[in-house]
Coordinates of C-alpha atoms in Angstrom, one line a residue:
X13 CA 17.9 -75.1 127.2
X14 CA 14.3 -73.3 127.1
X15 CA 11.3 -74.7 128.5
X16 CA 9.4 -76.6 125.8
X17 CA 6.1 -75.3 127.2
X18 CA 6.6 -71.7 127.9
X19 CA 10.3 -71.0 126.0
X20 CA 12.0 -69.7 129.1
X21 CA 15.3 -70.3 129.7
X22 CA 15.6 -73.1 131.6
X23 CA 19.3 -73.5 133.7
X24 CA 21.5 -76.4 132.7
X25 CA 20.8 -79.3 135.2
X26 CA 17.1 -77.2 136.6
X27 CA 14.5 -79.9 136.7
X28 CA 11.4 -77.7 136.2
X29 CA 10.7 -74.1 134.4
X30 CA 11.3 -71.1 136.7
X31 CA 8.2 -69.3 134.9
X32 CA 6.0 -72.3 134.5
X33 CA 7.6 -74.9 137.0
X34 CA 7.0 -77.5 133.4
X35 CA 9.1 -80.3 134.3
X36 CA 12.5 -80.8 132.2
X37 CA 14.1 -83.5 131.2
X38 CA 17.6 -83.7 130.6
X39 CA 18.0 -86.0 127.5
X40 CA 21.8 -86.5 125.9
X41 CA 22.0 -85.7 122.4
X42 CA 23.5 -88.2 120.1
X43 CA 23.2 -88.9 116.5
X44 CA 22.3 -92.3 115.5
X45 CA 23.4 -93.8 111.8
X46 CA 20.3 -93.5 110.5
X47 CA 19.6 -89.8 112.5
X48 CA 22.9 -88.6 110.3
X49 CA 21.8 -90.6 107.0
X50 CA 17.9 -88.5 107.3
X51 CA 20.6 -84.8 108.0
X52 CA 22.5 -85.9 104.9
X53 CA 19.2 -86.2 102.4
X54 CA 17.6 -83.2 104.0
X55 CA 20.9 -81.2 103.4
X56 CA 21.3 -83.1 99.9
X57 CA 17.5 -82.3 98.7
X58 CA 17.5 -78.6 100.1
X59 CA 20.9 -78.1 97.9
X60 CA 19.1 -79.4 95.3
X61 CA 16.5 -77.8 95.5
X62 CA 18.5 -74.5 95.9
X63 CA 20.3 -75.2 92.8
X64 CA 16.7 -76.1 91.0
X65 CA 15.4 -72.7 92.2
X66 CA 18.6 -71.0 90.6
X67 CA 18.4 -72.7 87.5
X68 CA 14.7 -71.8 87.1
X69 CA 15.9 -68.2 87.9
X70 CA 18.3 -68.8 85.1
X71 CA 16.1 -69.9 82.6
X72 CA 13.0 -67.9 83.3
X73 CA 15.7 -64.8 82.9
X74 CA 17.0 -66.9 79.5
X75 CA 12.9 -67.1 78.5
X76 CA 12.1 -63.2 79.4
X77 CA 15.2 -62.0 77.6
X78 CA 14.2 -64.2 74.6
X79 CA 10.8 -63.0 74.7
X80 CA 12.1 -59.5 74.6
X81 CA 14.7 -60.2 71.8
X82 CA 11.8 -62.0 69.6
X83 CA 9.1 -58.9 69.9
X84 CA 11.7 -56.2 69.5
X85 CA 12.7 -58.5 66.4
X86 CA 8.7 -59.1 65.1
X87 CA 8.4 -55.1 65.8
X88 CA 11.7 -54.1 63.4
X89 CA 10.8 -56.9 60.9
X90 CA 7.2 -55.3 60.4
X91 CA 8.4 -52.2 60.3
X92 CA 11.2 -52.8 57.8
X93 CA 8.4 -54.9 56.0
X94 CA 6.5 -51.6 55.9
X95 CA 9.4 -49.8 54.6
X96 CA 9.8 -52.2 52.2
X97 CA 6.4 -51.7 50.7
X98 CA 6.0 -48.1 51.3
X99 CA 9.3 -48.1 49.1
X100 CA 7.7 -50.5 46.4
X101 CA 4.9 -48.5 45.7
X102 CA 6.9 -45.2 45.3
X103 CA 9.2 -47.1 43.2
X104 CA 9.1 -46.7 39.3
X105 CA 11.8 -49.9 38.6
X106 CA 10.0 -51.8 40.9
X107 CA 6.3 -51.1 39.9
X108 CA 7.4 -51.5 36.1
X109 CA 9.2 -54.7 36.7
X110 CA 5.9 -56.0 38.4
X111 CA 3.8 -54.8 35.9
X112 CA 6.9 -56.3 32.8
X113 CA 6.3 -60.1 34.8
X114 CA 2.4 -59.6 34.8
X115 CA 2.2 -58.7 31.8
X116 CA 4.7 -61.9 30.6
X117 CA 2.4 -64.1 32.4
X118 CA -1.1 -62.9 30.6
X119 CA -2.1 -61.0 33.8
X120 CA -3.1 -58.0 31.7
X121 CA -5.6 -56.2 34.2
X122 CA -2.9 -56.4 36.9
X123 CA 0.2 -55.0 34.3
X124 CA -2.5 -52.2 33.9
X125 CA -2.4 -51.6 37.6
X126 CA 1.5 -51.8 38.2
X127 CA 2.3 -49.6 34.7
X128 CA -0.3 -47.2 35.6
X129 CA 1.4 -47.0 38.8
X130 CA 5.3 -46.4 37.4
X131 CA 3.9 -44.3 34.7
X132 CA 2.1 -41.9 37.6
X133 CA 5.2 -42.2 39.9
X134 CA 7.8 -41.1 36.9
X135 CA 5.2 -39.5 33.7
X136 CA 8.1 -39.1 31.7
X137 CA 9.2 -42.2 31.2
X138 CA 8.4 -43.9 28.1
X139 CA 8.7 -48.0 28.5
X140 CA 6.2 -47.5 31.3
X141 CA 3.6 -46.0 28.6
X142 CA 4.4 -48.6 26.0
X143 CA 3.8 -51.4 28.7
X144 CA 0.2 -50.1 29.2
X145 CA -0.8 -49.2 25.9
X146 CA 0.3 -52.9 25.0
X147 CA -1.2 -54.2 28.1
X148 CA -4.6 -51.9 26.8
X149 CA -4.0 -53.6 23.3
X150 CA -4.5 -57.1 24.6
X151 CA -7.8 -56.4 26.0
X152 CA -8.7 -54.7 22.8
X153 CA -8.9 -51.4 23.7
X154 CA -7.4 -50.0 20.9
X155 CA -8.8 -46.2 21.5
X156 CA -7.5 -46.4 25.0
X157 CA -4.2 -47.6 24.3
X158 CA -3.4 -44.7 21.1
X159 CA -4.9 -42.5 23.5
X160 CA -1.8 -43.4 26.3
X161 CA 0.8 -43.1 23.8
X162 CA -0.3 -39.9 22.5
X163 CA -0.9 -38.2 25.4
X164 CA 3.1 -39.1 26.4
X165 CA 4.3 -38.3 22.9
X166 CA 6.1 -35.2 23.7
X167 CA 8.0 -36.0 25.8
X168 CA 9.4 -39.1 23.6
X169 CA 10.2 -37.2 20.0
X170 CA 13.4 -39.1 19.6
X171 CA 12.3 -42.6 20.7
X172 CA 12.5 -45.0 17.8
X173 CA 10.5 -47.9 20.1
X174 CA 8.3 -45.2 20.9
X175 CA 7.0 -44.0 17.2
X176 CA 6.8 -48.0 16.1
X177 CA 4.8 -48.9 19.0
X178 CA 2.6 -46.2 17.9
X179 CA 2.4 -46.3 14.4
X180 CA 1.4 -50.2 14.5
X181 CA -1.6 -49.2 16.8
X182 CA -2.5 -46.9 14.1
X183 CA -2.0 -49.2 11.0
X184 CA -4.3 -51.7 13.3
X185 CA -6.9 -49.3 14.1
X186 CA -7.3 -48.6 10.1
X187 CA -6.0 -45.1 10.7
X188 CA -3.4 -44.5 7.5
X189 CA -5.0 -40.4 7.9
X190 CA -3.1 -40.8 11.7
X191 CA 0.7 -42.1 10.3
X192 CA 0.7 -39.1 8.0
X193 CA -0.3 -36.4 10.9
X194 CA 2.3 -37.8 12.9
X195 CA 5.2 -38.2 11.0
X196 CA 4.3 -35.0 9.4
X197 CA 5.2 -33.1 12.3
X198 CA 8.4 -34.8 13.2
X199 CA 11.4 -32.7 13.7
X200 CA 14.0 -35.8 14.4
X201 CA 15.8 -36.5 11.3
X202 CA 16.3 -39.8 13.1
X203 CA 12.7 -40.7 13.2
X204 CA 12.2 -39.2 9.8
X205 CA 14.9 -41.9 8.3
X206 CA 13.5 -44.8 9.7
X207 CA 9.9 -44.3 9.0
X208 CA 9.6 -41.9 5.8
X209 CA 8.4 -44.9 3.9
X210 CA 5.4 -44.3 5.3
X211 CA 4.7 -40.9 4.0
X212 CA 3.1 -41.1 0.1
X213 CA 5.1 -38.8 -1.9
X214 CA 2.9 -36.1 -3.3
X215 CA 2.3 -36.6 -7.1
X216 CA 4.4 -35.1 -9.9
X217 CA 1.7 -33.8 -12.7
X218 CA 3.1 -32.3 -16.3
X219 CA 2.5 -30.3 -17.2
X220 CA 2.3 -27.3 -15.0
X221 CA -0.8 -24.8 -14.4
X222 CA -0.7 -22.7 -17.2
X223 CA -2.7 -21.2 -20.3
X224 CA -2.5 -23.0 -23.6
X225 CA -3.4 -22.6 -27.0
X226 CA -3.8 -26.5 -27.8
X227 CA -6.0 -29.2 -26.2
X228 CA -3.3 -31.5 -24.4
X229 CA -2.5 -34.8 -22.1
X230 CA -1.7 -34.5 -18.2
X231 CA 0.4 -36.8 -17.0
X232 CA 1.6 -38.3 -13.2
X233 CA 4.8 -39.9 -13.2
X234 CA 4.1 -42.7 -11.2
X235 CA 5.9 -44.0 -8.6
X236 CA 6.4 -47.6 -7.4
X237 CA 3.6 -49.2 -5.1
X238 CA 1.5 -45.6 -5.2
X239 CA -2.0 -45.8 -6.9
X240 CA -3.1 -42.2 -7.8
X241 CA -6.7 -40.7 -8.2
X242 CA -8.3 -37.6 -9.6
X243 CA -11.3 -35.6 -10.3
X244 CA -11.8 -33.0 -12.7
X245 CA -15.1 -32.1 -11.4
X246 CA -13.2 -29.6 -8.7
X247 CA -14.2 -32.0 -5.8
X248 CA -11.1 -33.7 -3.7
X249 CA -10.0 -36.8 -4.6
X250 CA -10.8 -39.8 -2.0
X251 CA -9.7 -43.4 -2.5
X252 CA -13.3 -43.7 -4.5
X253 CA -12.4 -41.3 -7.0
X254 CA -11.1 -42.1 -11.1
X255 CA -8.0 -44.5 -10.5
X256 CA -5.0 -43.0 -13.2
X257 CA -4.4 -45.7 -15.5
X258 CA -2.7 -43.2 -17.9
X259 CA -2.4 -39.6 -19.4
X260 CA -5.4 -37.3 -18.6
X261 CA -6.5 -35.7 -21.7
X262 CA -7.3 -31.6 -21.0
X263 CA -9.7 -30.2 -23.4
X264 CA -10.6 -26.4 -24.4
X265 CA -11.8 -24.0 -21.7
X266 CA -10.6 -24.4 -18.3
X267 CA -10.0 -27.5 -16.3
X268 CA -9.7 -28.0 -12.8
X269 CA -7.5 -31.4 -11.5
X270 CA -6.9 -32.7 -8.4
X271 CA -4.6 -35.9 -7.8
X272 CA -3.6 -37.6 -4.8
X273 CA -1.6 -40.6 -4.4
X274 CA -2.0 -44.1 -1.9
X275 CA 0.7 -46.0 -0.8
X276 CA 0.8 -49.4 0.4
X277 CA 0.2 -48.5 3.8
X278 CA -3.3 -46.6 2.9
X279 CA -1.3 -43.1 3.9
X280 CA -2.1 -40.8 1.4
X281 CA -0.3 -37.9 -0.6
X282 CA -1.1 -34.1 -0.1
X283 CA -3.8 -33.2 -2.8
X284 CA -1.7 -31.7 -5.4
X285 CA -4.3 -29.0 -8.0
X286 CA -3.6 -28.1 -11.5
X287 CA -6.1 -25.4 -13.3
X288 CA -5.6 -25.8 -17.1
X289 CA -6.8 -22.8 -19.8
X290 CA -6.7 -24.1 -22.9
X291 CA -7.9 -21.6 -25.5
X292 CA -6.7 -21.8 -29.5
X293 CA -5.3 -18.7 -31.3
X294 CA -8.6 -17.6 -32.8
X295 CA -11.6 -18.7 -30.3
X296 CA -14.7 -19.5 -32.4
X297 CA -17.9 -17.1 -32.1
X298 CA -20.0 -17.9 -29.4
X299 CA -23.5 -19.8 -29.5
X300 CA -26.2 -17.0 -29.3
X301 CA -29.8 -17.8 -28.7
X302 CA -32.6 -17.6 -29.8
X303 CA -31.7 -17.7 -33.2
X304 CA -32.3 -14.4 -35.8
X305 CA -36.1 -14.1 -36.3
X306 CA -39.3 -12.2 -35.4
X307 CA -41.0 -12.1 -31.8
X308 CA -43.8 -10.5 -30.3
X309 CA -42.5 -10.6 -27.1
X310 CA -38.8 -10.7 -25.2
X311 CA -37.7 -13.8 -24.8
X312 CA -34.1 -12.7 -23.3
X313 CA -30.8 -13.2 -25.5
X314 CA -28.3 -15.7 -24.0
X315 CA -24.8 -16.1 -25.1
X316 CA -22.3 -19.5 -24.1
X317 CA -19.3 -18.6 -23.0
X318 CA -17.1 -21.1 -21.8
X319 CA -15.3 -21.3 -18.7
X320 CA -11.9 -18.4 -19.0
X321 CA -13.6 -16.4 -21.8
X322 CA -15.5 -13.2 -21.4
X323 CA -18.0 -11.6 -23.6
X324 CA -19.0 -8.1 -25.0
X325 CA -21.8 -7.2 -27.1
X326 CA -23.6 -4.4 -28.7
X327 CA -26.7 -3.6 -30.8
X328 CA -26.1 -2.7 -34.2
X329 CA -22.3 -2.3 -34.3
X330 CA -19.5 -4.5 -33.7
X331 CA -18.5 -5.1 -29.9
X332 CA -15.1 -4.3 -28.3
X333 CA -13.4 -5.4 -24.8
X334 CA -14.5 -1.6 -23.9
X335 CA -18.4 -2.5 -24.2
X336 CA -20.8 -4.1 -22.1
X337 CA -19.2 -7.4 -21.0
X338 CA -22.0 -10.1 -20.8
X339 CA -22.8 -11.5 -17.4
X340 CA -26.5 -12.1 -17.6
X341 CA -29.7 -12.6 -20.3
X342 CA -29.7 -9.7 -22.1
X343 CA -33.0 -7.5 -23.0
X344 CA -34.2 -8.2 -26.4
X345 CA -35.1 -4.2 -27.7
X346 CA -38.0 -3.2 -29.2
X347 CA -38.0 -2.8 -33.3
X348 CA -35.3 -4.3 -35.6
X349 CA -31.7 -4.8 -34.1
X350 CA -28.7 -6.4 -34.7
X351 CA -27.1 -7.6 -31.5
X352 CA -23.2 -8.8 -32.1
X353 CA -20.9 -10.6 -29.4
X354 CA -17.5 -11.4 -29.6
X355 CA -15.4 -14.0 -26.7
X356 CA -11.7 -13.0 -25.3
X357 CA -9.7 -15.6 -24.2
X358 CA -7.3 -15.1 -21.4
X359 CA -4.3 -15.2 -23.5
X360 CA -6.1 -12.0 -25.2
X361 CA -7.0 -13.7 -28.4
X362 CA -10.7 -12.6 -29.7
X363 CA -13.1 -15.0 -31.4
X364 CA -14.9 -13.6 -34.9
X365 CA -18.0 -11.8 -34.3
X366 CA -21.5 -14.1 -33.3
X367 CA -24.3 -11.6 -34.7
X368 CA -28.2 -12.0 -34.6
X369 CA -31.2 -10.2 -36.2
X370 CA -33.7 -9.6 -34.0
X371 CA -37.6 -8.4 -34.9
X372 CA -39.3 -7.5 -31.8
X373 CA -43.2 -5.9 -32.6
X374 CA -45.6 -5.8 -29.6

């Protein structure tokens, strides 16, 4: 036993402390009912206790691994979720299927955004172009939208959807002159078949440029649906020039015509040019003025020759095609002169002999 004041060790039956001389006393230890029944709770709560501790250990360990599991999971998911979007918007499918369901729903300025993305991510591709240019056309930018398909044209010479898509932009912008430049230039015999009724035919005239000896009728052969114009003033024929209701009648001399046709599209025809000579066998004499008579001073003789004649002339002896051709007002002479002219057509034939007496005193 120790000493209960000083904690020396104390000899079994010693009545006081050899260190401190504290008195001992000997008590007998015995364990009462209710002594055990207070060892049995303590023992009973301190278990429980220890398993409490343990089973906190357990589920704080549970907890911390959880927590670990969850932000290793939040990192992966944002990073996949960046993935995921870095992906998207280097994706053509996916940018032109956002910009396809936009578009569906009437959410133009946003299928402008998503096609202009696809169409940046793969240039070649030619849905992508006809989605914005349609998506332009909704908003009314027609300019904006022909500008689009256009600019990705080459690389689409085959597409059917392409060329439609384009040539209804054009028919809507009034621009007929732009069908006929296009399909002008097409080399796919594919594209030609499926859209050639665009293109006017250019006109068939009879008859041909040519020299003639008799005043005559020029005639289109006129072709279903086609309204044809012409000028025979050597000016090109616009949609404001003389409509052909019928043969063109082609007098002497030389006449220019020019004829174009219009189809029901408003694409018109190459400007197809006839030049018509028409000169008799025997031309008549020219007109000569001023008429035979006396002056006092030159007045300048003038001679009318029609459009594919020439005239030569002389004083005081009939002219041949070796003498002076007439271009110009010729110099009346002094004294009395006869001045003669004659016209050559350009089938060779020569008019009779104009002649004038002139009396020129000073």
């Amino acid at each position: 036993m120790k000493c209960p004041k000083c904690g020396a060790q104390v000899e079994s039956g010693s009545l006081y402390c050899p260190k401190c001389l504290q008195e001992i006393h000997w008590v007998a230890e015995y364990n009462t009912v209710e002594t055990l029944m207070q060892k049995e709770t303590k023992r009973r709560m301190q278990k429980e206790q220890k398993q409490r501790l343990e089973e906190l250990k357990k589920k704080s360990g549970s907890l911390l691994r959880r927590r670990a599991f969850w932000k290793v999971f939040a990192l992966g998911f944002f990073g996949l979720c960046v993935c995921i979007f870095w992906c998207a918007d280097r994706s053509y499918l996916i940018q032109y299927s956002l910009a396809q369901r936009a578009y569906e729903r009437g959410q133009y300025e946003r299928a402008l955004e998503y096609a202009d993305k696809a169409l940046t991510i793969s240039p070649g591709k030619g849905k992508a172009a006809i989605l914005l240019a349609q998506a332009l056309q909704k908003q009314g930018d027609l300019p904006g939208a022909i500008k689009v398909l256009e600019g990705n044209l080459k690389g689409h010479a085959d597409s059917l959807g392409y060329y439609e898509q384009l040539i209804g932009l054009y028919k809507e912008a009034g621009r007929p002159e732009k069908i006929k430049a296009l399909l002008k230039d097409v080399r796919s015999l594919s594209i030609h078949e499926a859209f050639d009724h665009y293109l006017c035919a250019d006109p068939e005239i009879t008859p041909a440029t040519g020299v003639y000896d008799e005043e005559m009728q020029a005639v289109i052969e006129e072709e279903k649906g086609v309204r044809y114009y012409y000028t025979l003033d050597g000016s090109k024929p616009t949609g404001k020039s003389i409509h052909y209701e019928g043969p063109i009648s082609i007098g002497q001399g030389v006449t220019e015509l020019y004829v174009v046709g219009e189809n029901s599209h408003g694409v018109f025809s190459d400007v197809i040019y006839r030049k018509y000579t028409v000169i008799p066998n025997a031309p008549e004499e020219p007109d000569v003025m001023p008429d035979s008579g006396y002056y006092d001073k030159d007045e300048g003789i003038t001679v009318d020759v029609p459009e594919g004649f020439k005239a030569y002339y002389a004083f005081d002896e009939h002219p041949t095609e070796d003498s002076a051709e007439y271009t110009s007002p010729v110099k009346m002479p002094l004294g009395e002169h006869t001045f003669y002219v004659i016209l050559v057509g350009a089938n060779g034939k020569v008019s009779d002999v104009a002649s004038r007496n002139y009396y020129l005193y000073e």
